[in-house]
Coordinates of C-alpha atoms in Angstrom, one line a residue:
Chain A
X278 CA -16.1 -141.4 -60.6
X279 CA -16.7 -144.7 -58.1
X280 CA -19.3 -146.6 -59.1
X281 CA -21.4 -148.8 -57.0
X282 CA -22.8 -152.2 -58.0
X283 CA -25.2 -154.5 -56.4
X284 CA -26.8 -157.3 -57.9
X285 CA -30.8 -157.8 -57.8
X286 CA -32.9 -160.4 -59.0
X287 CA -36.3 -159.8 -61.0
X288 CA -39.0 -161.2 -59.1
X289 CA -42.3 -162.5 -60.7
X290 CA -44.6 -160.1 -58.8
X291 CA -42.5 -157.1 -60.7
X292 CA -43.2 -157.9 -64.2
X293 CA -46.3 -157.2 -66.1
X294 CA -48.9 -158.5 -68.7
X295 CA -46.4 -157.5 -71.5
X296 CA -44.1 -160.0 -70.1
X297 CA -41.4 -157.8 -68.7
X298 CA -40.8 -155.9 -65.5
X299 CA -43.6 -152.8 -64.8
X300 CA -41.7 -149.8 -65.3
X301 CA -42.3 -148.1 -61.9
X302 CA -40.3 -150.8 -60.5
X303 CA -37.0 -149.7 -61.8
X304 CA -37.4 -146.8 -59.0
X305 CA -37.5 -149.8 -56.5
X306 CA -34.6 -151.0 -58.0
X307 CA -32.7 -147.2 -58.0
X308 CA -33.5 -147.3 -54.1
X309 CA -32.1 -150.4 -53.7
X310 CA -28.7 -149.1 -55.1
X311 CA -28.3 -145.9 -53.2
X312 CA -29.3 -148.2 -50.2
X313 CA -26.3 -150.2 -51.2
X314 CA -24.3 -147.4 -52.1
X315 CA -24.4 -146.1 -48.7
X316 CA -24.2 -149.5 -46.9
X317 CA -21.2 -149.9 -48.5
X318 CA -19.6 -146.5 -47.7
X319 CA -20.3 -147.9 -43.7
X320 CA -23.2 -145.7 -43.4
X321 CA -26.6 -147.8 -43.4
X322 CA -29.6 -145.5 -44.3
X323 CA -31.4 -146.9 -41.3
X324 CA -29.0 -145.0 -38.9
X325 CA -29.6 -142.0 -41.0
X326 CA -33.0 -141.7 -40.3
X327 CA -32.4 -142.9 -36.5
X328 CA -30.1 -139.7 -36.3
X329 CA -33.0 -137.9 -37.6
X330 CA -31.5 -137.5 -41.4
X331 CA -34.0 -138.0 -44.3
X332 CA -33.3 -138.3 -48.1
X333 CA -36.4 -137.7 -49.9
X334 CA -36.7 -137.8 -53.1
X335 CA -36.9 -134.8 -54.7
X336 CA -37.5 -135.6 -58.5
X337 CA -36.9 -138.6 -60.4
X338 CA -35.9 -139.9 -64.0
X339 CA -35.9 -143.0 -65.7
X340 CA -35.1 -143.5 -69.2
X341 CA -35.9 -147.4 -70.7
X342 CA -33.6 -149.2 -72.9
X343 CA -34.2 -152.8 -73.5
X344 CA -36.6 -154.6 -71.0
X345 CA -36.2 -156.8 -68.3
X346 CA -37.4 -160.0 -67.6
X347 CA -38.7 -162.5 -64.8
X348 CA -35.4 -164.1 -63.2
X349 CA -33.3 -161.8 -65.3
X350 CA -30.1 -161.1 -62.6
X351 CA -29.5 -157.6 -62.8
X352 CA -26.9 -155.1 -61.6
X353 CA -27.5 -152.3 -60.5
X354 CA -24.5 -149.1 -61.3
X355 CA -25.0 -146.0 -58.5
X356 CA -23.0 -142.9 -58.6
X357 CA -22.9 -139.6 -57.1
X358 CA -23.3 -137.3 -60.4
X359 CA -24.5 -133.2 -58.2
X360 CA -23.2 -132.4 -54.6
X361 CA -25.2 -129.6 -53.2
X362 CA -25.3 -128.6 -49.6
X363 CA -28.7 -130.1 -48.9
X364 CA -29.3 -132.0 -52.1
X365 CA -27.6 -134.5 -53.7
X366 CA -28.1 -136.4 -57.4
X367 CA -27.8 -140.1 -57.5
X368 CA -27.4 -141.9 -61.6
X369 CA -28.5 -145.1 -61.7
X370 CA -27.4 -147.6 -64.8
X371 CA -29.2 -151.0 -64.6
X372 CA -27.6 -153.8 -66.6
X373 CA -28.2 -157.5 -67.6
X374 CA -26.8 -160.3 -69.5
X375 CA -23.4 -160.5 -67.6
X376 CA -23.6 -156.1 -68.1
X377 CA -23.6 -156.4 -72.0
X378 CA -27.2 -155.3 -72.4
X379 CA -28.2 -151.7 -70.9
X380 CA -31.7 -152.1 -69.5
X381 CA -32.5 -148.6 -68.1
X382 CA -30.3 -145.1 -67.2
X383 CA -31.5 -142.8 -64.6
X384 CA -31.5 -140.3 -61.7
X385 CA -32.9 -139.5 -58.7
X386 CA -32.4 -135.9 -56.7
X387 CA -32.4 -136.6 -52.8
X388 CA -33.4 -133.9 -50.6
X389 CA -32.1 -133.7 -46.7
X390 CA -34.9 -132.9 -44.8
X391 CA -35.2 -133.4 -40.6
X392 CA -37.7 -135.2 -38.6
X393 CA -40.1 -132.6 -39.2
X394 CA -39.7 -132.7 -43.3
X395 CA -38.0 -129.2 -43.1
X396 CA -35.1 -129.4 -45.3
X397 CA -31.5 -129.6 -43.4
X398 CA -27.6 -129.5 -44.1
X399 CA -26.6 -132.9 -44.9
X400 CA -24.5 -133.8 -42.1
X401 CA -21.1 -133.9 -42.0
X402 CA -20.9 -137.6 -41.8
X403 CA -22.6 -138.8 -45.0
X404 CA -21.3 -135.5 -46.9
X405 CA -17.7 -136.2 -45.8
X406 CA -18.5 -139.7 -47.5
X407 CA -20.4 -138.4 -50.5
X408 CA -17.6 -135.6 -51.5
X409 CA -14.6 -138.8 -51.2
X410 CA -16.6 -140.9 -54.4
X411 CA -17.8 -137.3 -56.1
X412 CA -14.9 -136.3 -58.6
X413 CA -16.7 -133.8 -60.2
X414 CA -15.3 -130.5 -58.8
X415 CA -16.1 -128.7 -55.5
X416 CA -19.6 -128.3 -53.8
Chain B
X53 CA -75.1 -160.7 -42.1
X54 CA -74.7 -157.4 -43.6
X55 CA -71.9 -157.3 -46.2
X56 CA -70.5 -154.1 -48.0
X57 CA -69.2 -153.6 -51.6
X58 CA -67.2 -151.7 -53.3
X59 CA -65.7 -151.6 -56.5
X60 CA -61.7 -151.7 -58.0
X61 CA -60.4 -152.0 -61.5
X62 CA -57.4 -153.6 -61.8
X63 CA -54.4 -152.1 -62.8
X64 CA -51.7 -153.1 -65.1
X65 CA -49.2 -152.7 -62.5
X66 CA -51.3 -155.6 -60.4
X67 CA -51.1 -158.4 -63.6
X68 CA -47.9 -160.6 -63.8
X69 CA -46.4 -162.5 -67.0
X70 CA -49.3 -164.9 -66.8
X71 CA -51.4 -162.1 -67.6
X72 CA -53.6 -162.5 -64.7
X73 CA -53.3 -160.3 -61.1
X74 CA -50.7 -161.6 -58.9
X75 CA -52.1 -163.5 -55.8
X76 CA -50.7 -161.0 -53.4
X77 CA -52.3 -158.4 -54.9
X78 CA -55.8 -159.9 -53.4
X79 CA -54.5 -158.9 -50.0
X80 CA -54.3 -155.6 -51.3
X81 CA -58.1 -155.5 -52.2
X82 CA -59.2 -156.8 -49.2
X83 CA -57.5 -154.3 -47.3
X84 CA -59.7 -151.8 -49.7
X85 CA -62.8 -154.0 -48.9
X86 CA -62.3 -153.5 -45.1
X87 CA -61.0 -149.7 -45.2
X88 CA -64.2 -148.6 -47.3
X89 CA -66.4 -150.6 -44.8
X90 CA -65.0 -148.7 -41.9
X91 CA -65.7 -145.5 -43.9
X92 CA -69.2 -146.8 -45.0
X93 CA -69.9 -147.0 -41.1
X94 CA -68.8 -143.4 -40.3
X95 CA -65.5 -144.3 -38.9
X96 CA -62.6 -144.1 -41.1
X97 CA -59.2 -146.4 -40.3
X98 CA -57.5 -143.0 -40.1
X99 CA -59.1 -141.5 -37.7
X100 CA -58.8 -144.8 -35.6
X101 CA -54.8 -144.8 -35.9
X102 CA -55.2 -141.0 -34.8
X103 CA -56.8 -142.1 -31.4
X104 CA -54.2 -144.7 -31.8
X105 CA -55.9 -147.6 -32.5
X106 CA -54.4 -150.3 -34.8
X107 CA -55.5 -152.8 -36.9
X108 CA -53.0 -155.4 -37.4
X109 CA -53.2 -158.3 -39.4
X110 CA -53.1 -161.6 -37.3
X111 CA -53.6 -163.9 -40.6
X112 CA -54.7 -164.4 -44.0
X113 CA -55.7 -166.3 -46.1
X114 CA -57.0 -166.8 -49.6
X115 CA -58.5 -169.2 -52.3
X116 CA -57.8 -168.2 -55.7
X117 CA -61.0 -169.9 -57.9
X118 CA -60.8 -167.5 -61.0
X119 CA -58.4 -165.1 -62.6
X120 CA -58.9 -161.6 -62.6
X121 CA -57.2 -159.6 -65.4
X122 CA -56.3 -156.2 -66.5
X123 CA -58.7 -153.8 -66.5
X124 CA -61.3 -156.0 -64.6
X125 CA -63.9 -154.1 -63.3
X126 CA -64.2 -155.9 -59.5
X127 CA -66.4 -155.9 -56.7
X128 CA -65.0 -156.5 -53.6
X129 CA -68.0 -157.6 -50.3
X130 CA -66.9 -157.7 -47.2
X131 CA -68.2 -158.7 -43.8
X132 CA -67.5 -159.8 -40.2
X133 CA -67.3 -163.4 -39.3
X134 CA -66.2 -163.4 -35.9
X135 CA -65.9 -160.8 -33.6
X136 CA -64.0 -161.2 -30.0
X137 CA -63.0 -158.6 -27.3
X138 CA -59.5 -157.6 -28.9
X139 CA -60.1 -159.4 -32.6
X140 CA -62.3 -159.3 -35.5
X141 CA -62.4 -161.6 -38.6
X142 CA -63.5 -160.2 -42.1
X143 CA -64.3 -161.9 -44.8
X144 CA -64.3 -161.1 -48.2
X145 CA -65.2 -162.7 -51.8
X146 CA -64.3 -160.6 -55.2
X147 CA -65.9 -160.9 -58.1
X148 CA -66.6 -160.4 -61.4
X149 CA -68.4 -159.6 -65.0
X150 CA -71.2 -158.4 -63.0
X151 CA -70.6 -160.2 -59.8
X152 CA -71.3 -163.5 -62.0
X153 CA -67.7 -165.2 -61.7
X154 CA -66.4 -165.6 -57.8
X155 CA -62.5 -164.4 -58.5
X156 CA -61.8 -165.3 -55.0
X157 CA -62.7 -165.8 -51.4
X158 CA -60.9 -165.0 -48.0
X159 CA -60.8 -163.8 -44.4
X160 CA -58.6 -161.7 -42.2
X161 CA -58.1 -161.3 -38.6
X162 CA -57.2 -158.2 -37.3
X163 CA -55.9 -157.6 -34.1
X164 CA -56.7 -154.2 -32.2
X165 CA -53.3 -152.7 -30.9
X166 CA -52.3 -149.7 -29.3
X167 CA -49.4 -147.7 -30.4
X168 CA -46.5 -149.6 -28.9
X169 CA -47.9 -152.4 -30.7
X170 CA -49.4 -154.1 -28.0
X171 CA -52.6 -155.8 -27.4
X172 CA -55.9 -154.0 -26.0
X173 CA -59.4 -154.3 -26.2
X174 CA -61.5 -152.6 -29.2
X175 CA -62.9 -149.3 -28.3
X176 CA -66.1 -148.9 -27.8
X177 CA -67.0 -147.1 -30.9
X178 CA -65.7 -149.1 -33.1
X179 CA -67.3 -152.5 -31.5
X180 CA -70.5 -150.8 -31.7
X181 CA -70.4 -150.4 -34.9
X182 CA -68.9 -154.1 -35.2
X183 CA -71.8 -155.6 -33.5
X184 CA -74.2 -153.8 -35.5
X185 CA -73.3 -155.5 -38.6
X186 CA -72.6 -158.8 -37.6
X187 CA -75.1 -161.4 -36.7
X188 CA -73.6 -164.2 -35.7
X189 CA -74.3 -164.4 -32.1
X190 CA -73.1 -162.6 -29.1
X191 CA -69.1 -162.0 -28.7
Chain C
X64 CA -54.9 -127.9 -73.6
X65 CA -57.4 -130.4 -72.8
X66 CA -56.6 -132.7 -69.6
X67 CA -58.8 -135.1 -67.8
X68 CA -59.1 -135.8 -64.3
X69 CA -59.7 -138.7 -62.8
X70 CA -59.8 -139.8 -58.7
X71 CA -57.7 -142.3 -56.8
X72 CA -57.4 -142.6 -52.9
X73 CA -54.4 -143.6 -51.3
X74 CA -53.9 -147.2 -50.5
X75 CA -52.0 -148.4 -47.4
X76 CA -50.0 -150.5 -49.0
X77 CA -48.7 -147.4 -51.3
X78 CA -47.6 -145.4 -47.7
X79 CA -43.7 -145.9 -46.0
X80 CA -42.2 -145.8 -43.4
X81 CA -41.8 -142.1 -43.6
X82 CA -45.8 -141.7 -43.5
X83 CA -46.0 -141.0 -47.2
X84 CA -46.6 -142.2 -50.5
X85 CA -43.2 -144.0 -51.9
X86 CA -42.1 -142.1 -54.3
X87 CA -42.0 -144.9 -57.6
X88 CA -45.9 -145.5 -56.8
X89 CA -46.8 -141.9 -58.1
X90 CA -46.0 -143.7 -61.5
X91 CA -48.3 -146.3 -61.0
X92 CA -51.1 -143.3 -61.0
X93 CA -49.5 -141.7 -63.9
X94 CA -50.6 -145.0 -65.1
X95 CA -53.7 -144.9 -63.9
X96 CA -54.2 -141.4 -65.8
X97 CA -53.6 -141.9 -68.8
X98 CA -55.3 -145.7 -68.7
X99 CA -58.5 -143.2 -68.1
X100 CA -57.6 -140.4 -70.0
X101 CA -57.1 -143.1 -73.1
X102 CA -60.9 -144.5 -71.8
X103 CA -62.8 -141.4 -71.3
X104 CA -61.5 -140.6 -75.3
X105 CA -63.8 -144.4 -75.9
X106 CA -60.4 -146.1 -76.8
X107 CA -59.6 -148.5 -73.8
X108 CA -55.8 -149.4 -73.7
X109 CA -57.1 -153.0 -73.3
X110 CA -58.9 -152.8 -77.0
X111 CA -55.5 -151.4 -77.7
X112 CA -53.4 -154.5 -76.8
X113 CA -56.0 -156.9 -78.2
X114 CA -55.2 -155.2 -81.7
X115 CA -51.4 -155.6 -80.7
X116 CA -50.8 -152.1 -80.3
X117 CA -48.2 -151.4 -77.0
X118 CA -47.6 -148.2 -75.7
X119 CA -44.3 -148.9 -74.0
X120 CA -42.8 -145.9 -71.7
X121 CA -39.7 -144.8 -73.3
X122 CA -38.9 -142.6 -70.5
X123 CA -40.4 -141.1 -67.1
X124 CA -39.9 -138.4 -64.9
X125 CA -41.6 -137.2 -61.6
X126 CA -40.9 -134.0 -59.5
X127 CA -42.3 -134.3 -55.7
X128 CA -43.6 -131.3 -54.7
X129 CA -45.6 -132.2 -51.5
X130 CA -46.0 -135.6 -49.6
X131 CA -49.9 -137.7 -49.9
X132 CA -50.3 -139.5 -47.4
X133 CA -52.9 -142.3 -46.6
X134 CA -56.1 -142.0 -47.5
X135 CA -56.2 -138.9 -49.3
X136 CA -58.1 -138.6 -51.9
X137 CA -56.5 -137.5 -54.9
X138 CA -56.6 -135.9 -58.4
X139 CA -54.8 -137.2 -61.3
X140 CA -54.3 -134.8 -64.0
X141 CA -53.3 -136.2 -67.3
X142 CA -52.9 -134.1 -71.1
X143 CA -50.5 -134.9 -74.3
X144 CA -47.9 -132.5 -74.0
X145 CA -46.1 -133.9 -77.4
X146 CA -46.9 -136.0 -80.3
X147 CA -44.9 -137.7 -82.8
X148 CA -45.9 -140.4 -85.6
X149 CA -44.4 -143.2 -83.1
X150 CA -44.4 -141.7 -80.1
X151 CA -46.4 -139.5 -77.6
X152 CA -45.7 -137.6 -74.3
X153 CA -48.4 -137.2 -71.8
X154 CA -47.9 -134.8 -68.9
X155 CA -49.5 -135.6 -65.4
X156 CA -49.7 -133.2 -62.0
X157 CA -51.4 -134.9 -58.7
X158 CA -53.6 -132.6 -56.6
X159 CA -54.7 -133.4 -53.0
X160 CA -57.1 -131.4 -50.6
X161 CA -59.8 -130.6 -53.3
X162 CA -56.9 -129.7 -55.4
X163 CA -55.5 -126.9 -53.4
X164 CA -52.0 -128.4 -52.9
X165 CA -49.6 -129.8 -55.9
X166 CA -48.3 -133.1 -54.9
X167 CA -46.4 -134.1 -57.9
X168 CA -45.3 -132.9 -61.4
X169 CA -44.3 -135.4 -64.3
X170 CA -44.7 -136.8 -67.7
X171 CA -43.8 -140.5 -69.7
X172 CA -42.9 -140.5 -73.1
X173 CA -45.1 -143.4 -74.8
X174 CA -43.3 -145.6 -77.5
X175 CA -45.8 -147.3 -80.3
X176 CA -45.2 -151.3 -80.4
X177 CA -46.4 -154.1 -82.0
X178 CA -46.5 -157.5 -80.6
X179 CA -43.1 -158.2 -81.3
X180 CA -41.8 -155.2 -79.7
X181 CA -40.9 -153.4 -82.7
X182 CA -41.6 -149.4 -83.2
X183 CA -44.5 -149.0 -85.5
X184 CA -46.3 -145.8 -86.2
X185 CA -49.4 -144.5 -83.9
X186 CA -52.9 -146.5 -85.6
X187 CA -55.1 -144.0 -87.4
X188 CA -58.1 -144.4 -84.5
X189 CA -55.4 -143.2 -81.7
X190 CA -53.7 -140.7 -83.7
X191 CA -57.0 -139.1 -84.5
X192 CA -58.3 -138.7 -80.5
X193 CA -54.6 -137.4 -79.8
X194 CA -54.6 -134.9 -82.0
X195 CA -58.4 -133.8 -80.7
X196 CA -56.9 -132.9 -77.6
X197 CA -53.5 -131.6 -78.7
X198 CA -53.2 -128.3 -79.6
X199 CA -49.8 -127.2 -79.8
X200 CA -49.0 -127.4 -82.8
X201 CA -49.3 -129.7 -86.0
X202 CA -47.0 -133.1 -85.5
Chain D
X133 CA -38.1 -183.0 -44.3
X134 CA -35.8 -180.9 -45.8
X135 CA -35.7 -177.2 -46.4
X136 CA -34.2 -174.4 -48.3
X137 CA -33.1 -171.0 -46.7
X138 CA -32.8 -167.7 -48.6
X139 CA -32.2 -164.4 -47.4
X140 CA -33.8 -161.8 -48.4
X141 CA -33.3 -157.8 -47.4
X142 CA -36.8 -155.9 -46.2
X143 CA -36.9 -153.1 -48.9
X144 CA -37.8 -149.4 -47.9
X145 CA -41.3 -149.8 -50.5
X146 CA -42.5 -153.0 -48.3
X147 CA -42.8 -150.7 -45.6
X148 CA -45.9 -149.3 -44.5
X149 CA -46.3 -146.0 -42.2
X150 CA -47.0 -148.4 -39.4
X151 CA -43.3 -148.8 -39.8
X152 CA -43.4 -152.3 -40.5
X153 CA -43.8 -155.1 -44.0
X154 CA -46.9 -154.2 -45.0
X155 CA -48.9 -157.9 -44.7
X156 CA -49.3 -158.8 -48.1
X157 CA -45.8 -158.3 -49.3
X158 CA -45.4 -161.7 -47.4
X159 CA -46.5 -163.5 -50.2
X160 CA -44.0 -162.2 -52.1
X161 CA -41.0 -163.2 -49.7
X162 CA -43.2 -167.0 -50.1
X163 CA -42.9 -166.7 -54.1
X164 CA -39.0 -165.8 -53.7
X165 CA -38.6 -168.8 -51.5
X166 CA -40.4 -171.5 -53.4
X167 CA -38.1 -170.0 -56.6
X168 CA -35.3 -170.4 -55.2
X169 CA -36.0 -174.0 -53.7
X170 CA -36.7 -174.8 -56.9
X171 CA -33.9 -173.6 -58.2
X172 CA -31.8 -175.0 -55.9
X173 CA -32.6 -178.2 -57.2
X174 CA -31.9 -177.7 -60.7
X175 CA -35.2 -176.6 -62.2
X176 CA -35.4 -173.0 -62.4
X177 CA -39.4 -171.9 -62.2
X178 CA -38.8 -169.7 -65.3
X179 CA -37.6 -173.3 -67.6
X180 CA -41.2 -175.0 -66.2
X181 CA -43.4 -172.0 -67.7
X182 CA -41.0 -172.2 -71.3
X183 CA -42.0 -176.0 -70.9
X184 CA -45.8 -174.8 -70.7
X185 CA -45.9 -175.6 -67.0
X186 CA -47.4 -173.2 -64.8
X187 CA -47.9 -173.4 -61.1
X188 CA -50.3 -171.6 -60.4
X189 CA -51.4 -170.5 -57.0
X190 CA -54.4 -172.9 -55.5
X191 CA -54.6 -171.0 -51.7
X192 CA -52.9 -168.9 -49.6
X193 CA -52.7 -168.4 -46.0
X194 CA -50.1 -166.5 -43.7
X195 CA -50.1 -166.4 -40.1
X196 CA -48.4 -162.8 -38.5
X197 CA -45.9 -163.3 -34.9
X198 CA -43.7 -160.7 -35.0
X199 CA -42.8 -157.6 -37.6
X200 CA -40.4 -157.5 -39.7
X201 CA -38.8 -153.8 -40.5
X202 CA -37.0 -151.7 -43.3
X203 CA -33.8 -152.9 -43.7
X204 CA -34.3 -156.4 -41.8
X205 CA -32.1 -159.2 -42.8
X206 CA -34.7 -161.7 -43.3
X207 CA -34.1 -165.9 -43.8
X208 CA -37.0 -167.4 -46.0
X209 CA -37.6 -171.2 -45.1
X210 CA -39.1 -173.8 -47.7
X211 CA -40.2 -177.3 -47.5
X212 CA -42.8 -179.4 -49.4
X213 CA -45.7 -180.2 -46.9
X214 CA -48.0 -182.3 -49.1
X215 CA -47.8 -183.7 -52.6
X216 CA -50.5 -184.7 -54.9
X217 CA -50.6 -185.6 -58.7
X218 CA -51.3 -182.3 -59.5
X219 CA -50.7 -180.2 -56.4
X220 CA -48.2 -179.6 -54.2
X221 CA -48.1 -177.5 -50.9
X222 CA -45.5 -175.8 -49.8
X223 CA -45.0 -174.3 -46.3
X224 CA -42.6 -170.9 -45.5
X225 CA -41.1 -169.5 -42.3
X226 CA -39.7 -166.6 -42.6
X227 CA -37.0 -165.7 -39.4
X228 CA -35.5 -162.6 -38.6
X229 CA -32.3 -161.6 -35.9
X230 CA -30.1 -164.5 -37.1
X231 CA -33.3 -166.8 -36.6
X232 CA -34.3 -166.5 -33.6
X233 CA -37.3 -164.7 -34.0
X234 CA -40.3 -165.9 -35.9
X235 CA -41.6 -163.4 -38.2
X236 CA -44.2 -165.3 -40.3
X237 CA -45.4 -168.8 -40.9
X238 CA -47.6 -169.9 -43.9
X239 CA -48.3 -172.3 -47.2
X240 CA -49.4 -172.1 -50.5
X241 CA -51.2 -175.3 -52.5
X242 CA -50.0 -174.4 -55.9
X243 CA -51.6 -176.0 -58.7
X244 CA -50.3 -177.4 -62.1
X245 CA -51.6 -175.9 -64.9
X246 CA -50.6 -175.7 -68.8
X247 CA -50.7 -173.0 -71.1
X248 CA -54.6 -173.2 -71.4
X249 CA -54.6 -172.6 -68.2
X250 CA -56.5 -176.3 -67.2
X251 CA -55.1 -178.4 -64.9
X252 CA -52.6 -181.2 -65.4
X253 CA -50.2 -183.6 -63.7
X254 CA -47.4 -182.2 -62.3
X255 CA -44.7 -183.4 -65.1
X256 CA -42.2 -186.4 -64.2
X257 CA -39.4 -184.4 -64.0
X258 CA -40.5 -182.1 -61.4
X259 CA -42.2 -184.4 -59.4
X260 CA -39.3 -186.6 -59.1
X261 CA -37.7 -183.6 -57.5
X262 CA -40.6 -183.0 -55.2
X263 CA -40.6 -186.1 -53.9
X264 CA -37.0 -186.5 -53.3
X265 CA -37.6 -183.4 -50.5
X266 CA -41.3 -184.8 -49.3
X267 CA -40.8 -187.6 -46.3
X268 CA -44.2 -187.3 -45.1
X269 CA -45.5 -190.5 -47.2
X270 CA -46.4 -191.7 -50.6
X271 CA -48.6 -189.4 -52.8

């Protein structure tokens, strides 16, 4: 399976009185590397929703390994783990200390809906790119 | 001048490393001072957007004179300080242990906008309502 | 099962682009419901920390049933749906429109810490109000 | 004077459902600017607070000329603007469209504290960097 990677840096308004980064934030950070996921297959999520395409989240999962800290550089792993017709699951691995140190593992479901919320077909466009990094087996 | 008050406790997910809420999150609360004003006058900032009336924030500012920290029971007064054809000024102070220790003070100036995002004048119902609580002399 | 309910209106700040609440900031009122649920059981989390206990989420999940949207005013439902000597899971749903309409499904799994970030069991004084509203079963 | 440029990418959570950065996250874009400025001189922010040197924010004020939107490609200008023995101010623009459009202009005084949280000079080594960016006069 192709893995994605951006890198993200941890600002000082995401951690918390505990010293480490609030753990809501990690979805911030899961968006950002689907965002970059898709950037990077030469589909922008901006022209997705300008074509009337929305991935909503459907549910989401987070499960915390070692925290994360104020200027900590992290990267951020995306990959394409369920390829339904209208649904698709993104897993998120977020790493730091040069990737030796697991900070968090996740998923997010993302639902096509249209302009209207109504759930839709993803398009052919950005399931032609989805299916070419999904190894898993057929949709 | 008439001011209004209402109350927010602060959340974990608004404290940083220093243990304190992080500066931006003021903003936050004084967008909550000036929403629950509207209300307080019978006119919701919801119902404005629906007649496509917007609020936009011209500028900001705030003085940071005491730390407010988790859990922190706040009150939040808020008034008008100027008022002009197509802009209005709030002002706000937060405080608290009882409204004994001033946490901060501020102001914003909102600009009224129609829904292309351009300038017009503030409706009449709403600069009724303006006028009624603000003393200052005549706009 | 025992669960408490507690209020929270929609922020502006919380809404996107898409005219909704972003989906990570349903965990910030997961937060806020257990935070209250801990409070309305006369054990603030604050009293918690002071006597360096941490609850630390271990993991997190969220299923989005319905969109909020700004200003709604919602319910936050929160009950312990597992308990452990280190650990606890609490269980949250979201209601809007008087309650009428799910908006969200989740739980968090809640690790014990001390102030070195160490597992350490649940205190006697928080073991004893969780097990007063837990009633499935002995741990 | 001198100043610093980082970019920063508009994330889909600073939106708002006016479709644009919801105002306060401004002061976030600020904080990433003045960290990087400083770390672009050698002193990361993060070795000043293990040094028991905070800077700690004094005021705030932004000033709104244009939105910024999901997505945006954003360039974060720093430069000192005035320099005391235990302040310093620092001013921000923030450009958009390959800089030719203003999106924001603002400042923060930030104030030196130490671990008590009391005020003290702003240490020798920092303020020797300070100065080396600050033409405007002596302090």
């Amino acid at each position: 399976m192709e893995s994605h990677k951006v890198e993200v840096r941890v600002r000082y308004e995401e951690t918390d009185q505990m010293g480490v980064v609030y753990y809501a934030n990690y979805f911030v950070y899961f968006e950002i590397g689907r965002t970059e996921f898709l950037r990077s297959m030469g589909l922008p999520y901006g022209e997705l929703e300008k074509a009337n395409v929305f991935l909503a989240v459907f549910d989401a999962y987070c499960k915390y390994k070692a925290p994360a800290r104020y200027d900590d550089l992290l990267v951020i792993k995306t990959w394409v783990t369920r390829l339904k017709h209208a649904r698709v699951e993104m897993s998120y691995e977020i790493w730091r200390d040069n990737e030796t140190q697991l900070v968090v593992e996740g998923h997010t479901t993302l639902a096509c809906l249209n302009e209207k919320g109504r759930p839709q077909l993803i398009p052919d466009n950005l399931m032609k790119l989805l299916k070419s990094v999904y190894t898993k087996g057929e949709i």
